[in-house]
Structure formats: structure tokens, C-alpha cells
Amino acid sequence: MSILAKTTERKAVTTLKKVLPYFERLDHVAMTAADAFDTATALNLIRRVIESNPEPKRKPKK
């Protein structure tokens, strides 16, 4: 059984944004073709989650 939310929490998206640069730097590391494919797939999935969840507009402070 899984519990799915209607939206992704901002904290999850923020964490993915922090992890993204590490995945982008993996192309300089020697790895097998299968591992390179898996990391590229993961990178694309992380980008898709970030892009599909734009940050909410904050109300300006008075």
C-alpha cells in the first residue's frame, strides 16, 4: 500500500535541487556503460521532478 500526495512537498524538491549538481558531475567518473546509463536516467528523472514542481510564489513581506 502506498500513500501518494497530490503535490510534492517543497522540502523534497529542495533536497533534489541540492543533489542535482552531484549527479551532473558523475560524467567525469569512470563507470560501466550500464551504470552510466542508470545515472543518466536518474539525472533526467530528478530534473523532471524539479521542473514539474515550480516553486510557489511567496507573498512579499510588509
mmCIF file of C-alpha atoms in Angstrom:
data_model
loop_
_atom_site.group_PDB
_atom_site.id
_atom_site.type_symbol
_atom_site.label_atom_id
_atom_site.label_comp_id
_atom_site.label_asym_id
_atom_site.label_seq_id
_atom_site.Cartn_x
_atom_site.Cartn_y
_atom_site.Cartn_z
ATOM 1 C CA MET A 1 0.000 0.000 0.000
ATOM 2 C CA SER A 2 1.301 3.450 -0.842
ATOM 3 C CA ILE A 3 0.310 6.927 0.197
ATOM 4 C CA LEU A 4 0.550 9.360 -2.709
ATOM 5 C CA ALA A 5 0.274 13.096 -2.294
ATOM 6 C CA LYS A 6 -1.480 15.442 -4.687
ATOM 7 C CA THR A 7 1.646 17.584 -4.775
ATOM 8 C CA THR A 8 5.317 17.061 -3.975
ATOM 9 C CA GLU A 9 6.492 18.791 -0.831
ATOM 10 C CA ARG A 10 8.741 21.772 -1.309
ATOM 11 C CA LYS A 11 11.288 20.174 1.051
ATOM 12 C CA ALA A 12 11.609 17.163 -1.273
ATOM 13 C CA VAL A 13 12.104 19.383 -4.323
ATOM 14 C CA THR A 14 14.664 21.479 -2.434
ATOM 15 C CA THR A 15 16.596 18.338 -1.476
ATOM 16 C CA LEU A 16 16.577 17.146 -5.095
ATOM 17 C CA LYS A 17 17.914 20.544 -6.189
ATOM 18 C CA LYS A 18 20.809 20.111 -3.754
ATOM 19 C CA VAL A 19 21.605 16.616 -5.070
ATOM 20 C CA LEU A 20 21.411 17.563 -8.759
ATOM 21 C CA PRO A 21 24.940 19.055 -9.029
ATOM 22 C CA TYR A 22 26.451 15.814 -7.708
ATOM 23 C CA PHE A 23 24.702 13.801 -10.406
ATOM 24 C CA GLU A 24 25.821 16.280 -13.063
ATOM 25 C CA ARG A 25 29.474 15.775 -12.050
ATOM 26 C CA LEU A 26 29.333 11.986 -12.411
ATOM 27 C CA ASP A 27 30.212 12.161 -16.103
ATOM 28 C CA HIS A 28 33.861 12.728 -15.092
ATOM 29 C CA VAL A 29 33.972 9.451 -13.155
ATOM 30 C CA ALA A 30 34.897 6.145 -14.796
ATOM 31 C CA MET A 31 31.973 3.714 -14.657
ATOM 32 C CA THR A 32 30.494 0.929 -16.719
ATOM 33 C CA ALA A 33 28.098 1.678 -19.559
ATOM 34 C CA ALA A 34 25.207 0.222 -17.582
ATOM 35 C CA ASP A 35 25.993 2.394 -14.561
ATOM 36 C CA ALA A 36 26.403 5.467 -16.765
ATOM 37 C CA PHE A 37 23.005 4.777 -18.328
ATOM 38 C CA ASP A 38 21.380 4.359 -14.894
ATOM 39 C CA THR A 39 22.868 7.590 -13.548
ATOM 40 C CA ALA A 40 21.821 9.487 -16.682
ATOM 41 C CA THR A 41 18.305 8.107 -16.270
ATOM 42 C CA ALA A 42 18.261 9.145 -12.608
ATOM 43 C CA LEU A 43 19.515 12.617 -13.542
ATOM 44 C CA ASN A 44 16.730 13.028 -16.095
ATOM 45 C CA LEU A 45 14.106 11.843 -13.607
ATOM 46 C CA ILE A 46 15.340 14.249 -10.924
ATOM 47 C CA ARG A 47 15.247 17.131 -13.416
ATOM 48 C CA ARG A 48 11.707 16.165 -14.425
ATOM 49 C CA VAL A 49 10.520 16.217 -10.807
ATOM 50 C CA ILE A 50 12.101 19.633 -10.224
ATOM 51 C CA GLU A 51 10.676 21.111 -13.425
ATOM 52 C CA SER A 52 7.176 19.751 -12.805
ATOM 53 C CA ASN A 53 7.071 21.342 -9.343
ATOM 54 C CA PRO A 54 7.801 25.049 -9.699
ATOM 55 C CA GLU A 55 8.402 26.952 -6.514
ATOM 56 C CA PRO A 56 5.298 28.653 -5.196
ATOM 57 C CA LYS A 57 5.242 32.408 -5.379
ATOM 58 C CA ARG A 58 5.883 33.871 -1.976
ATOM 59 C CA LYS A 59 3.901 36.751 -0.626
ATOM 60 C CA PRO A 60 6.072 39.843 -0.193
ATOM 61 C CA LYS A 61 6.779 40.864 3.393
ATOM 62 C CA LYS A 62 5.371 44.180 4.519
#
